[in-house]
């Protein structure tokens, strides 16, 4: 770059000072780069930043459907503060996220390790594992809704035919069972994403490291703990960040299976926000519930980012 | 279907003229004549987008589309009809109201138009015209239709939420007819449970069924969400009695009702597992087709009367609203008048087999209400129904309270044991105060 510029100067020494501002700009790589970025930035601002700020702004107003609202300060939040349904939804969301993400991680890692071995029909098994991830969420949710139906559950039916139980299991009618059911459905759906991503990470681990560790007399557990796990942490950090975000903001699965019921025991913050904002028309309050999710989400991101990614070499330093 | 419809029309007598026109040269020509004579003239080449609730009775939908086609032919308008399930209709309508585009008319549930009255076209002229022409509106129609002094929607029909019961199971439980008071109903439900032929009423977020019977339960014992001045009065001894009654009833139910949506009881009844519930006539219509044995062994009854001593039913009404941002307001008005005209409305409610009950006095004489005595209770539901607002004003606040399931959740919280009596009432009171502030 410097060479080109200097040769140009040599050939036409007079033009340097006479170049118009436009000519300068049109050859400036910084300016050009800015223009290349504009479309992407525009899309991000239009579809991400603007709705986000609009939502946050709306949470400080009393906007209702079909009518612009007025600024009411923190009123929506003050109301939420002693709203038992809201706090129940916060509890449900945390429970849902922690249990489902934890289980997805453990099962996903296990599956990834399993698939990394030389199994027969390995590629077929890998393809099969992906199925729950490919099926549209609403379809799988409806399938689970049927599986857990209070009267026509295939599980209750089979157990009854086997003579193990005498009456239908009240899957979605009992608060704790309903929570377990939606968490189960979420795990079923989320495991493939984690398993396949971790598998990709596992395959980047050089076999020579295992050989070296084995020569040093490492046990299988030590191989995992001191070779596989440290090398996998960057991938784990990313995959768990995504997993926590997806789980925390889940909507479709709950809405299709329980609509937050029974007695709000599976209402997540996302579904409650929808119910308040769109169904009963209080856009301001719904926006406040949605905005209240942001601190939780930021905390989750911070945790996975800094908690799991603390090794110096990942930040450009040397490993010691 | 059409032949049957025409024949029953002639039998109806009230619409002989129109029927003669129909049998003569078909609906199309009659519709053209109607379009020329009607006080509402559709704009030339009007294009309307209409969203309606998804049918529960197929023949009703078929007849509705015939009516739409006849209107299109007569006026040159084009109506695009989309169908959405009960639960999806309201969010979609709300989004359209907020963005101001996408639909011209919504044929929805309950108090939907009152969620955004300032977005609804004033249809006072159509409502007044229809009331005069067809024997007057039922009292509930004015409550549903009016916001202040103007009509913001036209109530097209109601679907009754009445007791559906199996005759043999009731008799086996020791009752000759369905109990007329709440105490009798509790006795019946206890006996039904003992005989392993249980009752079951939805306690989940079922817009139609759960709202219907739980408001009935609340009102039957004198409880109310708000009083006539829209002051929140849910935390009361009457509400406590209603909750206690509901808990006793709930203990006799088939398991799982806390998770039920609007279709759960239909499924369970038609498959023979459920012996008493509240519903529109759709269970009976479905049973006639798929389970004639159950259809023969079932009947309908009014909801029993509670200690307040008068009926306290809440039925599911279907008002049609026109958005005020439509480009074709006159075509919309013309279409509403066309739907409710005798020559269209009579065959339509005949096809609905009792699922749609009229708000206009003239249609009492439609033969659908007497041809099969099992449909007769559904004839008067528009006259009997209260509105979801109860004693209060039907408006944005009442619509929001229904949409947020305040009453349903209060009952469900208490009867499932999640909250005690005071907690359940206090929770509902707080939520209601939030809306009625």
XYZ file of C-alpha atoms in Angstrom:
757
model
C 0.000 0.000 0.000
C 2.751 2.391 0.980
C 4.706 1.437 -2.097
C 1.866 2.143 -4.440
C 1.188 5.495 -2.851
C 4.816 6.534 -2.992
C 5.243 5.537 -6.638
C 2.156 7.574 -7.467
C 3.697 10.537 -5.755
C 6.894 10.103 -7.718
C 5.174 10.135 -11.067
C 2.871 13.059 -10.464
C 4.358 15.158 -7.765
C 1.948 18.052 -8.283
C -1.324 16.173 -7.977
C -0.984 15.255 -4.300
C -2.069 18.591 -2.934
C -4.589 19.246 -5.701
C -6.647 16.089 -5.258
C -10.234 16.818 -4.400
C -11.732 15.648 -1.153
C -13.742 13.114 -3.076
C -10.687 11.664 -4.729
C -9.068 11.326 -1.334
C -12.093 9.686 0.092
C -12.544 7.323 -2.824
C -9.069 5.911 -2.330
C -9.173 5.874 1.451
C -9.467 2.284 2.594
C -11.069 3.323 5.870
C -13.825 5.209 4.087
C -14.362 2.376 1.658
C -14.527 -0.070 4.506
C -17.147 2.077 6.120
C -19.314 1.886 3.011
C -18.912 -1.868 2.817
C -20.128 -2.063 6.385
C -23.149 0.153 5.927
C -25.559 -2.500 4.590
C -24.772 -4.934 7.382
C -24.909 -2.207 10.008
C -28.175 -0.952 8.525
C -29.744 -4.383 8.776
C -28.526 -4.787 12.347
C -29.794 -1.372 13.379
C -33.132 -1.774 11.637
C -33.921 -5.298 12.788
C -32.030 -5.653 16.055
C -31.115 -2.387 17.676
C -34.244 -0.440 16.778
C -36.748 -3.071 18.032
C -34.654 -3.560 21.154
C -34.634 0.136 21.995
C -38.273 0.469 21.031
C -39.090 -2.377 23.414
C -37.120 -0.826 26.233
C -38.718 2.548 25.577
C -42.177 0.972 25.467
C -41.622 -0.567 28.883
C -41.543 2.969 30.298
C -44.897 3.850 28.705
C -48.476 2.709 29.114
C -48.840 1.785 25.420
C -51.809 -0.367 24.601
C -52.628 -2.104 21.365
C -53.860 0.398 18.816
C -53.024 3.416 20.937
C -49.721 5.167 21.542
C -48.826 5.426 25.202
C -47.489 8.113 27.453
C -44.298 8.026 29.450
C -45.031 6.604 32.895
C -41.501 6.137 34.198
C -40.947 2.977 36.198
C -44.621 2.313 36.873
C -44.715 -0.940 34.904
C -41.733 -2.240 36.829
C -43.196 -1.151 40.152
C -46.324 -3.160 39.376
C -44.260 -6.169 38.397
C -42.341 -5.974 41.651
C -45.223 -7.367 43.688
C -46.861 -9.376 40.928
C -46.761 -13.008 42.052
C -47.385 -14.326 38.543
C -44.391 -12.385 37.250
C -42.097 -13.721 39.975
C -43.423 -17.198 39.377
C -42.498 -16.803 35.717
C -39.004 -15.634 36.709
C -38.624 -18.697 38.907
C -39.956 -20.961 36.161
C -37.625 -19.430 33.605
C -34.560 -19.870 35.816
C -35.531 -23.422 36.712
C -36.226 -24.243 33.083
C -32.961 -22.720 31.898
C -30.718 -24.203 34.573
C -32.138 -27.723 34.513
C -32.580 -27.946 30.750
C -29.209 -26.388 29.882
C -27.391 -28.525 32.439
C -29.002 -31.712 31.218
C -28.479 -30.776 27.576
C -24.800 -30.177 28.254
C -24.222 -33.462 30.045
C -26.174 -35.547 27.537
C -24.758 -33.618 24.592
C -21.181 -34.079 25.777
C -21.768 -37.748 26.425
C -23.221 -38.253 22.963
C -20.376 -36.288 21.393
C -17.759 -38.421 23.135
C -19.626 -41.522 22.087
C -19.863 -40.459 18.472
C -16.182 -39.551 18.433
C -15.320 -43.199 18.901
C -15.221 -45.679 16.100
C -18.774 -46.860 16.179
C -20.339 -48.983 13.469
C -22.643 -46.900 11.183
C -21.132 -43.759 12.632
C -22.338 -41.342 9.977
C -25.830 -42.805 10.087
C -25.954 -42.368 13.859
C -24.724 -38.791 13.542
C -27.494 -38.051 11.069
C -30.102 -39.646 13.341
C -28.981 -37.598 16.311
C -29.728 -34.443 14.380
C -33.388 -35.317 13.782
C -34.882 -33.595 16.853
C -33.074 -30.428 15.849
C -34.413 -30.527 12.299
C -38.089 -31.083 13.138
C -39.858 -27.705 13.418
C -40.315 -26.791 17.070
C -44.063 -26.447 16.843
C -44.411 -29.900 15.299
C -42.349 -31.555 17.992
C -44.194 -29.568 20.648
C -47.535 -30.811 19.345
C -46.183 -34.346 19.313
C -45.134 -33.957 22.946
C -48.477 -32.420 23.761
C -50.075 -35.639 22.552
C -47.526 -37.813 24.290
C -48.292 -36.023 27.571
C -52.058 -35.628 27.036
C -54.041 -36.077 30.240
C -56.443 -38.589 28.741
C -54.746 -40.062 25.680
C -51.074 -40.192 26.588
C -49.289 -43.091 24.946
C -47.165 -43.395 28.089
C -50.154 -43.704 30.418
C -51.795 -46.085 27.983
C -48.776 -48.378 27.754
C -48.200 -48.417 31.499
C -51.863 -49.192 32.054
C -51.815 -52.036 29.538
C -48.788 -53.418 31.337
C -50.713 -53.200 34.563
C -48.202 -50.885 36.238
C -50.615 -48.036 36.927
C -54.372 -47.904 37.335
C -55.192 -44.421 36.134
C -53.793 -41.925 33.654
C -50.768 -39.937 34.710
C -51.709 -36.281 34.947
C -48.689 -35.124 32.947
C -49.658 -31.592 31.987
C -52.271 -31.070 34.699
C -49.945 -31.309 37.683
C -47.657 -28.277 38.114
C -44.418 -30.138 38.819
C -45.052 -32.909 36.328
C -45.894 -30.281 33.718
C -42.601 -28.525 34.414
C -40.761 -31.815 34.060
C -42.550 -32.522 30.770
C -41.706 -29.206 29.126
C -38.109 -29.438 30.345
C -37.893 -32.943 28.936
C -39.202 -31.745 25.577
C -36.701 -28.895 25.561
C -33.826 -31.260 26.357
C -34.895 -33.653 23.627
C -34.900 -30.813 21.171
C -31.702 -29.109 22.299
C -29.314 -32.039 22.724
C -28.417 -32.518 19.019
C -27.181 -28.950 18.651
C -24.815 -29.375 21.564
C -23.756 -32.906 20.665
C -22.898 -32.077 17.066
C -21.082 -28.856 17.924
C -19.043 -30.526 20.649
C -18.282 -33.382 18.291
C -16.836 -30.876 15.845
C -14.712 -29.526 18.685
C -13.543 -33.001 19.705
C -12.337 -33.742 16.217
C -9.960 -30.802 16.302
C -8.108 -32.309 19.270
C -4.870 -33.719 17.957
C -4.484 -37.487 18.605
C -0.816 -36.931 19.405
C -1.819 -35.206 22.641
C -3.669 -38.333 23.725
C -0.711 -40.473 22.759
C 1.634 -38.310 24.798
C -0.690 -38.378 27.795
C -1.127 -42.125 27.530
C 2.655 -42.564 27.499
C 2.761 -40.520 30.685
C 0.364 -43.036 32.207
C -2.841 -40.994 32.214
C -6.083 -42.827 33.010
C -9.169 -42.426 30.815
C -10.612 -39.918 33.250
C -7.354 -37.971 33.314
C -7.303 -37.990 29.507
C -10.706 -36.366 29.526
C -10.050 -34.020 32.416
C -6.604 -32.754 31.396
C -6.596 -33.099 27.606
C -10.092 -33.146 26.147
C -11.868 -30.782 28.495
C -9.327 -27.902 28.438
C -9.124 -28.009 24.657
C -12.890 -28.104 24.406
C -13.608 -25.131 26.691
C -13.726 -22.480 23.934
C -16.367 -24.493 22.084
C -18.199 -25.269 25.316
C -18.284 -21.580 26.174
C -19.855 -20.678 22.853
C -22.252 -23.586 22.678
C -23.457 -23.100 26.244
C -23.921 -19.380 25.725
C -26.178 -20.110 22.792
C -27.928 -22.913 24.605
C -28.679 -20.753 27.641
C -29.906 -17.915 25.427
C -32.203 -20.188 23.419
C -33.553 -21.896 26.511
C -34.086 -18.706 28.462
C -36.032 -17.108 25.649
C -37.974 -20.245 24.688
C -41.537 -19.578 23.664
C -42.874 -21.947 21.015
C -42.492 -25.159 22.970
C -44.285 -23.830 26.041
C -46.970 -22.085 24.074
C -47.810 -25.153 22.012
C -47.701 -27.572 24.947
C -49.183 -25.794 27.951
C -49.769 -22.074 27.215
C -48.155 -21.449 30.563
C -50.570 -23.691 32.414
C -51.508 -25.437 34.613
C -52.104 -22.451 36.895
C -49.160 -20.564 35.386
C -46.669 -23.141 36.589
C -44.939 -23.334 33.212
C -45.260 -19.673 32.273
C -41.851 -18.394 31.229
C -41.049 -14.705 31.056
C -41.352 -14.854 27.267
C -44.804 -16.445 27.313
C -46.065 -14.164 30.066
C -44.802 -11.151 28.151
C -46.711 -12.337 25.096
C -49.874 -12.982 27.083
C -49.821 -9.564 28.706
C -48.708 -7.610 25.638
C -50.504 -9.214 22.729
C -53.407 -11.113 24.267
C -54.552 -8.644 26.862
C -53.250 -5.617 25.015
C -50.868 -4.109 27.570
C -47.881 -3.589 25.306
C -46.109 -1.464 27.916
C -46.287 -4.087 30.637
C -45.390 -6.884 28.227
C -42.368 -4.871 27.117
C -41.364 -4.411 30.743
C -41.397 -8.179 31.285
C -39.357 -8.682 28.121
C -36.918 -5.972 29.183
C -36.591 -7.620 32.580
C -35.102 -10.610 30.759
C -32.135 -8.571 29.545
C -30.177 -8.472 32.846
C -30.578 -12.222 33.229
C -29.417 -12.799 29.677
C -26.432 -10.483 30.094
C -25.479 -12.278 33.302
C -25.690 -15.620 31.524
C -23.511 -14.379 28.683
C -20.976 -12.873 31.072
C -20.796 -16.091 33.019
C -20.211 -18.332 30.028
C -17.849 -15.873 28.421
C -15.629 -15.008 31.324
C -16.277 -17.975 33.556
C -15.566 -20.652 31.008
C -13.065 -18.798 28.899
C -10.450 -17.802 31.405
C -7.398 -19.314 29.787
C -4.940 -16.714 28.758
C -4.043 -18.162 25.385
C -7.624 -17.715 24.347
C -7.151 -14.022 24.845
C -3.892 -13.949 22.939
C -1.555 -14.535 25.906
C 0.651 -17.556 26.405
C -0.558 -20.547 28.313
C 1.163 -21.479 31.509
C -77.352 -29.833 1.981
C -78.700 -27.004 -0.113
C -81.951 -28.796 -0.803
C -82.462 -29.546 2.817
C -81.726 -25.953 3.651
C -84.252 -24.653 1.188
C -86.901 -27.044 2.346
C -86.403 -26.090 5.957
C -86.532 -22.471 4.905
C -89.922 -22.944 3.341
C -91.050 -24.716 6.475
C -89.818 -21.758 8.451
C -92.492 -19.663 6.813
C -91.024 -16.352 7.914
C -88.836 -16.170 4.868
C -91.152 -17.491 2.206
C -90.448 -14.624 -0.135
C -86.743 -14.974 0.004
C -86.963 -18.724 -0.276
C -89.059 -18.414 -3.403
C -86.412 -16.145 -4.856
C -83.789 -18.726 -3.982
C -85.547 -21.666 -5.494
C -86.392 -19.598 -8.554
C -83.174 -18.328 -10.005
C -80.536 -19.134 -7.413
C -78.759 -17.195 -4.779
C -76.791 -15.108 -7.274
C -79.732 -13.283 -8.826
C -81.371 -12.780 -5.503
C -78.127 -11.352 -4.160
C -77.909 -8.932 -7.082
C -81.392 -7.679 -6.387
C -80.501 -7.373 -2.717
C -77.371 -5.392 -3.509
C -79.416 -2.917 -5.547
C -82.052 -2.482 -2.890
C -79.849 -2.462 0.205
C -79.027 0.845 1.884
C -75.300 0.064 1.893
C -73.631 0.137 -1.504
C -70.265 -1.514 -1.847
C -67.547 0.546 -3.492
C -66.839 -0.652 -7.036
C -64.227 -3.420 -7.156
C -63.825 -3.450 -3.397
C -61.211 -5.872 -2.089
C -61.793 -7.051 1.448
C -59.611 -9.183 3.690
C -61.641 -10.922 6.339
C -60.318 -13.088 9.151
C -62.684 -15.401 10.988
C -62.417 -18.095 13.658
C -61.785 -21.563 12.329
C -64.963 -23.580 12.043
C -65.976 -26.350 14.408
C -68.895 -27.451 12.214
C -67.883 -28.040 8.629
C -71.298 -27.413 7.051
C -71.414 -23.995 8.694
C -68.204 -22.978 6.967
C -69.387 -24.331 3.619
C -72.559 -22.272 3.854
C -70.581 -19.212 4.926
C -68.366 -19.466 1.857
C -71.479 -19.739 -0.330
C -72.714 -16.543 1.204
C -69.365 -14.882 0.528
C -69.437 -16.042 -3.098
C -72.967 -14.689 -3.562
C -71.914 -11.330 -2.167
C -68.911 -11.211 -4.471
C -71.083 -11.996 -7.468
C -73.682 -9.413 -6.558
C -71.406 -6.506 -5.785
C -68.233 -7.227 -7.739
C -66.318 -7.133 -4.497
C -63.599 -9.659 -3.739
C -63.425 -11.076 -0.226
C -60.397 -13.030 0.880
C -61.287 -15.124 3.903
C -58.616 -16.445 6.264
C -59.377 -18.838 9.118
C -57.577 -18.822 12.453
C -58.104 -20.929 15.546
C -59.812 -19.329 18.564
C -56.506 -18.738 20.280
C -54.593 -17.305 17.337
C -57.299 -14.952 16.162
C -56.922 -12.299 18.800
C -53.142 -11.802 18.635
C -53.344 -11.503 14.859
C -56.203 -9.013 15.032
C -54.288 -7.020 17.648
C -51.213 -6.799 15.456
C -53.331 -5.614 12.519
C -55.018 -3.012 14.732
C -51.629 -1.771 15.831
C -49.989 -1.649 12.406
C -53.064 -0.387 10.577
C -52.882 -2.764 7.643
C -53.542 -6.295 6.502
C -57.213 -6.827 7.242
C -60.488 -5.000 6.784
C -62.734 -7.097 8.968
C -62.322 -9.558 11.812
C -65.040 -11.938 12.900
C -63.818 -12.762 16.369
C -64.696 -13.823 19.896
C -66.208 -12.216 22.967
C -65.107 -8.640 23.489
C -62.286 -8.546 20.921
C -63.422 -5.241 19.329
C -63.340 -3.622 22.773
C -59.602 -4.230 23.056
C -59.095 -1.432 20.498
C -62.411 0.438 20.112
C -60.697 3.475 18.595
C -59.627 1.309 15.642
C -63.148 0.091 14.892
C -65.385 1.648 12.285
C -68.639 3.092 13.606
C -71.315 0.678 12.371
C -74.281 2.190 14.207
C -76.161 2.621 10.917
C -75.876 -1.071 9.999
C -76.811 -2.240 13.479
C -79.836 0.043 13.640
C -80.966 -1.021 10.176
C -80.624 -4.719 11.016
C -82.392 -4.378 14.348
C -85.358 -2.712 12.683
C -85.515 -5.139 9.794
C -85.200 -8.415 11.706
C -87.202 -8.308 14.869
C -84.901 -6.400 17.201
C -81.618 -7.145 18.962
C -81.330 -9.247 22.119
C -80.262 -7.144 25.114
C -76.799 -8.689 25.204
C -76.226 -7.631 21.591
C -76.227 -3.960 22.533
C -73.747 -4.625 25.310
C -71.474 -6.517 22.985
C -71.854 -4.118 20.106
C -71.753 -0.693 21.675
C -68.851 1.294 22.987
C -70.411 4.380 24.558
C -73.273 5.320 22.280
C -71.990 3.915 19.043
C -71.818 0.397 17.738
C -68.202 -0.609 17.097
C -69.089 -4.099 15.933
C -72.096 -6.172 15.000
C -72.715 -9.348 16.996
C -73.342 -12.034 14.391
C -74.104 -15.050 16.564
C -73.420 -16.780 19.841
C -72.314 -20.301 20.467
C -73.894 -21.569 23.628
C -71.759 -22.930 26.433
C -74.285 -25.319 27.905
C -74.148 -28.556 29.813
C -73.513 -31.600 27.654
C -74.319 -34.827 29.456
C -74.747 -38.550 28.831
C -78.354 -39.503 29.531
C -77.661 -43.064 30.673
C -74.863 -42.023 33.047
C -77.057 -39.354 34.592
C -79.903 -41.813 35.096
C -77.556 -44.380 36.565
C -76.423 -41.696 39.017
C -80.046 -41.413 40.147
C -81.233 -38.301 38.293
C -84.206 -38.204 35.942
C -83.325 -34.836 34.476
C -80.304 -32.618 34.659
C -80.261 -30.713 37.990
C -81.478 -27.147 37.802
C -79.471 -25.822 40.743
C -75.796 -25.842 41.688
C -76.291 -28.091 44.714
C -77.983 -30.707 42.543
C -75.195 -30.524 40.023
C -72.581 -31.193 42.704
C -74.552 -34.242 43.862
C -74.746 -35.487 40.296
C -71.013 -34.999 39.703
C -70.194 -36.868 42.930
C -72.404 -39.756 41.847
C -70.893 -39.715 38.363
C -67.425 -40.032 39.830
C -68.522 -42.910 42.029
C -69.864 -44.738 38.971
C -66.601 -44.104 37.138
C -68.412 -41.989 34.543
C -66.851 -38.664 35.541
C -67.620 -35.088 34.649
C -64.893 -32.635 33.609
C -64.747 -28.907 32.943
C -61.703 -27.092 31.555
C -59.515 -25.231 34.047
C -56.680 -24.428 31.660
C -56.334 -21.358 29.475
C -59.284 -22.341 27.280
C -60.698 -19.069 25.951
C -64.163 -20.470 25.343
C -64.852 -23.339 27.745
C -62.933 -22.259 30.854
C -64.042 -18.633 30.705
C -67.605 -19.764 30.100
C -68.183 -22.059 33.042
C -65.939 -20.321 35.566
C -67.649 -16.965 35.080
C -70.943 -18.804 35.474
C -69.653 -20.346 38.700
C -68.476 -16.983 40.041
C -71.718 -15.191 39.209
C -73.958 -18.047 40.377
C -72.758 -17.398 43.936
C -72.991 -13.616 43.662
C -69.298 -12.987 43.131
C -68.169 -10.379 40.622
C -64.860 -9.135 39.310
C -66.088 -5.521 39.240
C -69.275 -3.735 40.255
C -71.431 -1.517 38.034
C -68.963 1.355 38.479
C -66.045 -0.830 37.386
C -64.669 -0.951 40.904
C -62.834 -4.209 41.648
C -64.893 -6.269 44.114
C -63.556 -9.771 43.520
C -62.242 -10.197 47.063
C -65.584 -10.991 48.697
C -67.381 -13.673 50.738
C -69.471 -14.489 47.643
C -66.343 -15.211 45.622
C -65.112 -17.392 48.471
C -68.318 -19.437 48.276
C -67.930 -19.783 44.527
C -64.365 -21.000 44.995
C -65.394 -23.526 47.637
C -68.097 -24.871 45.351
C -65.667 -25.134 42.474
C -63.187 -27.032 44.613
C -65.802 -29.598 45.577
C -66.785 -29.937 41.950
C -63.164 -30.230 40.844
C -62.643 -33.180 43.173
C -65.194 -35.136 41.139
C -63.565 -34.363 37.775
C -61.684 -36.652 35.458
C -57.918 -36.006 36.014
C -56.119 -33.469 33.846
C -58.697 -30.692 33.528
C -56.144 -28.118 34.722
C -54.318 -28.597 31.442
C -57.379 -28.667 29.189
C -57.772 -26.360 26.252
C -60.938 -25.770 24.225
C -60.747 -29.049 22.328
C -59.839 -31.374 25.214
C -63.382 -31.962 26.464
C -64.671 -32.488 22.912
C -62.121 -35.273 22.425
C -62.809 -36.902 25.777
C -66.588 -36.754 25.411
C -66.736 -38.137 21.880
C -64.428 -40.998 22.813
C -66.736 -41.904 25.682
C -64.446 -41.105 28.625
C -66.233 -37.957 29.743
C -69.882 -37.920 30.752
C -70.674 -34.319 31.601
C -69.049 -31.047 30.535
C -69.833 -27.566 29.216
C -69.577 -26.936 25.514
C -71.141 -25.610 22.355
C -73.173 -27.999 20.257
C -70.054 -29.126 18.415
C -69.686 -32.302 20.500
C -73.188 -33.373 19.528
C -72.606 -32.527 15.852
C -69.351 -34.491 15.821
C -70.914 -37.416 17.686
C -73.834 -37.601 15.219
C -71.265 -38.176 12.500
C -68.706 -40.398 14.223
C -70.374 -41.887 17.298
C -74.155 -42.138 16.743
C -74.421 -44.232 19.920
C -73.081 -41.335 21.991
C -75.190 -38.783 20.105
C -78.315 -40.783 20.908
C -77.325 -41.021 24.562
C -76.499 -37.356 25.123
C -78.475 -34.199 25.715
C -78.006 -30.546 26.599
C -79.178 -28.481 29.554
C -78.926 -24.925 30.759
C -76.241 -24.222 33.315
C -77.804 -24.751 36.765
C -78.903 -21.739 38.776
C -76.896 -20.875 41.880
C -77.816 -19.195 45.189
C -78.362 -15.859 43.370
C -81.556 -17.407 42.007
C -81.258 -16.458 38.348
C -79.346 -17.792 35.357
C -75.741 -16.547 35.199
C -74.567 -17.998 31.934
C -71.730 -16.689 29.815
C -71.844 -17.832 26.235
C -69.313 -17.267 23.543
C -70.443 -14.524 21.224
C -68.966 -13.787 17.827
C -68.951 -10.090 16.919
C -67.643 -8.841 13.580
C -65.594 -5.656 13.537
C -64.476 -3.432 10.679
C -61.213 -1.559 11.015
C -61.524 2.178 10.511
C -58.518 2.146 8.191
C -60.329 0.033 5.593
C -60.461 1.525 2.109
C -63.930 0.091 1.545
C -66.103 0.922 4.571
C -69.348 0.679 2.624
C -68.529 -2.736 1.204
C -67.850 -3.937 4.747
C -71.146 -2.544 5.973
C -72.965 -4.047 3.010
C -71.401 -7.408 3.740
C -72.492 -7.335 7.380
C -76.052 -6.489 6.367
C -75.898 -9.215 3.720
C -74.749 -11.867 6.226
C -77.607 -11.140 8.578
C -80.305 -10.922 5.926
C -82.906 -13.661 6.309
C -82.182 -15.284 2.949
C -78.550 -15.781 3.976
C -78.769 -16.095 7.703
C -81.487 -18.766 7.831
C -79.700 -21.345 5.683
C -76.459 -20.490 7.435
C -77.649 -21.186 10.983
C -79.456 -24.225 9.665
C -76.148 -25.519 8.335
C -74.483 -24.724 11.663
C -76.903 -27.207 13.298
C -77.187 -25.203 16.497
C -73.599 -24.006 16.755
C -74.589 -20.460 15.827
C -77.412 -18.849 17.768
C -78.905 -15.589 16.560
C -79.093 -12.199 18.259
C -81.994 -10.985 16.084
C -85.551 -11.830 17.169
C -86.774 -12.891 13.737
C -84.626 -16.028 13.710
C -86.328 -17.619 16.718
C -88.606 -19.259 14.205
C -85.828 -20.972 12.266
C -86.710 -24.682 12.168
C -83.201 -25.706 13.231
C -84.235 -24.979 16.822
C -87.218 -27.294 16.842
C -86.436 -30.028 14.283
C -84.187 -31.748 16.837
C -85.262 -31.072 20.444
C -81.664 -31.556 21.570
C -80.716 -28.282 19.873
C -83.570 -26.268 21.402
C -81.662 -25.112 24.531
C -79.168 -23.393 22.253
C -81.878 -21.217 20.673
C -82.049 -18.760 23.545
C -78.410 -18.440 24.509
C -78.054 -14.941 23.046
C -80.932 -13.810 25.214
C -79.609 -15.556 28.307
C -75.949 -14.643 28.069
C -74.243 -12.027 30.182
C -71.090 -10.407 28.890
C -67.560 -11.096 30.131
C -67.692 -7.685 31.836
C -70.320 -8.962 34.270
C -71.883 -5.995 36.034
C -69.270 -3.605 34.678
C -68.808 -1.832 31.376
C -67.816 -3.935 28.414
C -64.758 -2.112 27.177
C -60.995 -2.280 26.929
C -60.559 -3.141 30.595
C -63.068 -5.964 30.664
C -61.631 -7.336 27.437
C -58.130 -7.257 28.925
C -59.284 -9.010 32.109
C -60.818 -11.850 30.103
C -57.793 -12.129 27.841
C -55.496 -12.322 30.862
C -57.575 -15.194 32.349
C -57.907 -13.459 35.719
C -61.061 -15.318 36.768
C -59.919 -18.632 35.283
C -56.554 -18.449 37.052
C -58.146 -17.522 40.356
C -60.300 -20.656 40.297
C -57.508 -22.865 39.002
C -55.081 -21.544 41.640
C -57.452 -22.411 44.420
C -58.920 -25.716 43.315
C -55.567 -27.234 42.374
C -54.245 -26.278 45.807
C -51.568 -23.918 44.529
C -52.943 -21.095 46.639
C -55.293 -20.832 49.598
C -58.636 -19.104 49.439
C -57.367 -15.696 50.473
C -54.275 -15.899 48.314
C -56.253 -16.805 45.210
C -58.706 -13.936 45.699
C -55.988 -11.435 46.591
C -53.999 -12.402 43.523
C -57.000 -11.896 41.258
C -57.842 -8.637 42.984
C -54.364 -7.280 42.449
C -54.330 -8.258 38.783
C -57.784 -6.795 38.247
C -56.834 -3.546 39.954
C -53.863 -3.310 37.673
C -56.208 -3.422 34.673
C -59.045 -1.370 36.176
C -56.846 1.443 37.487
